[in-house]
């Protein structure tokens, strides 16, 4: 099912039967006028939300729904340039978050997500959003790049605290297991304590 390129500003989902709709891939792709959805059904999405709100450049409110079985979060909010934040989605089975927030130029905060299975965390790609407040990604194991130059010290600390502890839990810990890449402009913000916290978990911070 898809409402590709529709012109609604608000979309009421109540009149539709969503009982057996599990694949939300491309559901509102390129609905450039869409600001919000109403009466979003509390059903469990399966496997993918790929491209669900891709190109919804006027989306102001992201709906919460059960994503505990979703593995593919690619392009979920790609190009949603009016979003300022999103709900705390369940990412416990997420494998791929590529471009999840690409070109979300007004996204200023994100809650903490639990991502123990994530393999690809290229959330922003090469777009340089100016997000300031991050809750972090708890138990994340894959390399992580954060392009924003506006991150607060608390946000950086939140991210480091959430990193998977390879020293404590890895079966065969290497000298360095993960890499956290930050903009060079933040090198003066990152403290020795932050670096030590990451190092103790077998993570390397690079700029």
Short mmCIF file of C-alpha atoms in Angstrom, two decimals:
data_model
loop_
_atom_site.label_atom_id
_atom_site.label_comp_id
_atom_site.label_asym_id
_atom_site.label_seq_id
_atom_site.Cartn_x
_atom_site.Cartn_y
_atom_site.Cartn_z
CA UNK A 1 0.00 0.00 0.00
CA UNK A 2 1.28 3.48 -0.83
CA UNK A 3 -0.10 7.01 -1.02
CA UNK A 4 2.80 8.12 -3.19
CA UNK A 5 2.81 11.79 -4.20
CA UNK A 6 -0.56 12.55 -2.56
CA UNK A 7 -1.37 16.17 -1.76
CA UNK A 8 -2.97 15.97 1.73
CA UNK A 9 -1.69 18.22 4.49
CA UNK A 10 -3.24 15.94 7.10
CA UNK A 11 -4.00 12.28 6.53
CA UNK A 12 -6.57 10.56 8.73
CA UNK A 13 -5.75 6.87 8.90
CA UNK A 14 -8.90 5.90 10.83
CA UNK A 15 -11.13 5.09 7.81
CA UNK A 16 -8.72 2.42 6.54
CA UNK A 17 -8.38 -1.17 7.70
CA UNK A 18 -4.73 -1.61 8.73
CA UNK A 19 -5.15 -5.00 10.37
CA UNK A 20 -3.12 -6.89 7.79
CA UNK A 21 -0.84 -4.11 6.57
CA UNK A 22 2.65 -4.79 7.89
CA UNK A 23 4.90 -3.29 5.25
CA UNK A 24 5.02 0.49 5.46
CA UNK A 25 7.72 0.88 2.83
CA UNK A 26 7.15 4.05 0.81
CA UNK A 27 3.75 4.60 2.44
CA UNK A 28 3.90 8.40 2.18
CA UNK A 29 6.77 8.69 -0.29
CA UNK A 30 7.07 12.21 -1.72
CA UNK A 31 3.88 13.48 -0.07
CA UNK A 32 5.39 16.94 0.00
CA UNK A 33 2.33 18.67 1.52
CA UNK A 34 1.89 16.23 4.40
CA UNK A 35 2.27 17.87 7.82
CA UNK A 36 0.97 15.10 10.08
CA UNK A 37 -0.96 11.86 10.21
CA UNK A 38 -4.07 11.51 12.38
CA UNK A 39 -5.25 8.41 14.26
CA UNK A 40 -2.17 6.40 13.38
CA UNK A 41 -3.09 2.76 14.15
CA UNK A 42 -1.21 1.09 16.98
CA UNK A 43 -0.24 -1.94 14.98
CA UNK A 44 3.06 -3.71 14.70
CA UNK A 45 5.00 -2.89 11.56
CA UNK A 46 6.99 -5.79 10.14
CA UNK A 47 10.49 -5.77 8.71
CA UNK A 48 10.68 -2.37 7.02
CA UNK A 49 9.80 1.31 7.19
CA UNK A 50 12.08 1.99 4.22
CA UNK A 51 11.23 5.30 2.50
CA UNK A 52 8.07 5.62 4.62
CA UNK A 53 8.22 9.44 4.86
CA UNK A 54 10.91 9.98 2.22
CA UNK A 55 10.51 13.42 0.66
CA UNK A 56 7.81 14.65 3.06
CA UNK A 57 9.39 18.08 3.18
CA UNK A 58 6.56 19.65 5.22
CA UNK A 59 6.15 16.88 7.80
CA UNK A 60 6.03 18.51 11.24
CA UNK A 61 5.00 15.59 13.46
CA UNK A 62 6.29 12.03 13.26
CA UNK A 63 3.77 9.43 14.50
CA UNK A 64 4.72 6.81 17.05
CA UNK A 65 3.90 3.17 16.29
CA UNK A 66 5.29 -0.25 17.16
CA UNK A 67 8.55 -0.84 15.28
CA UNK A 68 9.89 -3.64 17.50
CA UNK A 69 9.98 -6.08 14.55
CA UNK A 70 11.43 -3.63 12.03
CA UNK A 71 14.94 -4.36 10.78
CA UNK A 72 15.13 -1.85 7.91
CA UNK A 73 14.97 1.84 8.89
CA UNK A 74 16.66 3.14 5.72
CA UNK A 75 15.48 6.55 4.47
CA UNK A 76 12.69 6.57 7.08
CA UNK A 77 12.61 10.38 7.28
CA UNK A 78 14.88 11.24 4.35
CA UNK A 79 14.32 14.87 3.36
CA UNK A 80 11.86 15.68 6.17
CA UNK A 81 13.33 19.13 6.53
CA UNK A 82 10.71 20.53 8.94
CA UNK A 83 10.95 17.81 11.59
CA UNK A 84 12.55 18.97 14.83
CA UNK A 85 12.41 15.64 16.69
CA UNK A 86 10.95 12.12 16.46
CA UNK A 87 9.47 9.69 19.00
CA UNK A 88 11.55 7.04 20.75
CA UNK A 89 11.03 4.24 18.25
CA UNK A 90 11.82 0.67 19.22
CA UNK A 91 14.99 -0.16 17.25
CA UNK A 92 15.84 -3.33 19.14
CA UNK A 93 15.79 -5.40 15.92
CA UNK A 94 17.13 -2.70 13.60
CA UNK A 95 19.91 -3.80 11.25
CA UNK A 96 20.20 -0.84 8.87
CA UNK A 97 19.65 2.86 9.64
CA UNK A 98 21.24 4.25 6.48
CA UNK A 99 20.05 7.81 5.72
CA UNK A 100 17.31 7.51 8.34
CA UNK A 101 17.62 11.26 9.01
CA UNK A 102 19.32 12.42 5.81
CA UNK A 103 18.55 16.07 4.94
CA UNK A 104 16.49 16.61 8.10
CA UNK A 105 17.92 20.11 8.34
CA UNK A 106 15.80 21.26 11.30
CA UNK A 107 16.14 18.12 13.40
CA UNK A 108 17.51 19.47 16.67
CA UNK A 109 17.01 16.60 19.10
CA UNK A 110 16.70 12.82 19.20
CA UNK A 111 15.79 10.54 22.10
CA UNK A 112 17.89 7.55 23.08
CA UNK A 113 17.41 4.46 20.92
CA UNK A 114 18.27 0.87 21.86
CA UNK A 115 20.16 -0.63 18.90
CA UNK A 116 21.98 -3.85 19.91
CA UNK A 117 21.77 -5.43 16.42
CA UNK A 118 22.46 -2.43 14.22
CA UNK A 119 25.04 -3.13 11.49
CA UNK A 120 24.89 0.16 9.55
CA UNK A 121 24.45 3.50 11.31
CA UNK A 122 25.07 6.01 8.53
CA UNK A 123 22.03 7.98 9.69
CA UNK A 124 22.94 11.27 8.02
CA UNK A 125 25.10 10.34 5.07
CA UNK A 126 26.98 13.40 3.82
CA UNK A 127 24.34 15.90 4.91
CA UNK A 128 25.44 18.19 7.71
CA UNK A 129 22.45 18.67 9.96
CA UNK A 130 22.74 20.94 12.96
CA UNK A 131 21.33 18.64 15.62
CA UNK A 132 22.26 19.68 19.15
CA UNK A 133 20.67 17.22 21.58
CA UNK A 134 21.19 13.47 21.32
CA UNK A 135 20.08 10.76 23.71
CA UNK A 136 22.48 8.32 22.05
CA UNK A 137 22.22 4.77 20.73
CA UNK A 138 22.37 2.27 23.58
CA UNK A 139 24.46 -0.86 23.00
CA UNK A 140 25.40 0.17 19.45
CA UNK A 141 28.29 -1.93 18.09
CA UNK A 142 28.85 -0.57 14.58
CA UNK A 143 30.93 2.47 13.67
CA UNK A 144 29.10 5.74 14.13
CA UNK A 145 29.57 9.10 12.38
CA UNK A 146 27.92 12.25 13.71
CA UNK A 147 28.27 15.18 11.25
CA UNK A 148 26.69 17.96 13.35
CA UNK A 149 29.05 20.64 14.58
CA UNK A 150 26.44 21.85 17.09
CA UNK A 151 26.39 18.85 19.44
CA UNK A 152 26.39 19.78 23.11
CA UNK A 153 28.96 18.22 25.47
CA UNK A 154 26.09 16.38 27.18
CA UNK A 155 25.00 14.90 23.85
CA UNK A 156 28.52 13.64 23.14
CA UNK A 157 28.63 12.13 26.63
CA UNK A 158 25.25 10.47 26.07
CA UNK A 159 26.51 8.92 22.84
CA UNK A 160 29.70 7.60 24.46
CA UNK A 161 27.82 6.24 27.46
CA UNK A 162 25.53 4.31 25.12
CA UNK A 163 28.32 2.67 23.10
CA UNK A 164 28.64 -1.08 23.46
CA UNK A 165 31.35 -2.03 25.95
CA UNK A 166 33.67 -4.29 23.93
CA UNK A 167 36.10 -4.48 26.83
CA UNK A 168 33.46 -5.91 29.12
CA UNK A 169 31.31 -8.01 26.82
CA UNK A 170 33.20 -8.95 23.64
CA UNK A 171 34.31 -12.58 23.49
CA UNK A 172 37.59 -11.67 21.80
CA UNK A 173 38.23 -7.96 22.41
CA UNK A 174 40.69 -6.32 20.03
CA UNK A 175 42.76 -3.25 20.89
CA UNK A 176 40.04 -1.12 19.23
CA UNK A 177 36.61 -2.42 18.22
CA UNK A 178 34.57 0.63 17.24
CA UNK A 179 35.07 4.11 15.82
CA UNK A 180 33.10 7.23 16.68
CA UNK A 181 33.71 9.97 14.11
CA UNK A 182 32.98 13.59 15.03
CA UNK A 183 33.51 16.86 13.14
CA UNK A 184 36.92 18.47 13.63
CA UNK A 185 35.13 21.54 15.00
CA UNK A 186 34.20 19.52 18.08
CA UNK A 187 37.78 18.54 18.92
CA UNK A 188 37.95 21.37 21.45
CA UNK A 189 34.68 20.24 23.06
CA UNK A 190 35.62 16.59 23.56
CA UNK A 191 37.37 16.23 26.90
CA UNK A 192 40.04 13.81 28.03
CA UNK A 193 37.39 12.21 30.23
CA UNK A 194 35.20 11.55 27.18
CA UNK A 195 38.12 10.05 25.29
CA UNK A 196 39.00 7.87 28.28
CA UNK A 197 35.39 6.70 28.61
CA UNK A 198 35.36 5.64 24.95
CA UNK A 199 38.82 4.08 25.13
CA UNK A 200 37.82 2.00 28.14
CA UNK A 201 35.06 0.51 26.01
CA UNK A 202 37.52 -0.17 23.15
CA UNK A 203 36.23 2.69 21.02
CA UNK A 204 38.33 5.24 19.17
CA UNK A 205 37.20 8.84 18.66
CA UNK A 206 38.42 10.47 15.47
CA UNK A 207 37.80 13.92 13.98
#
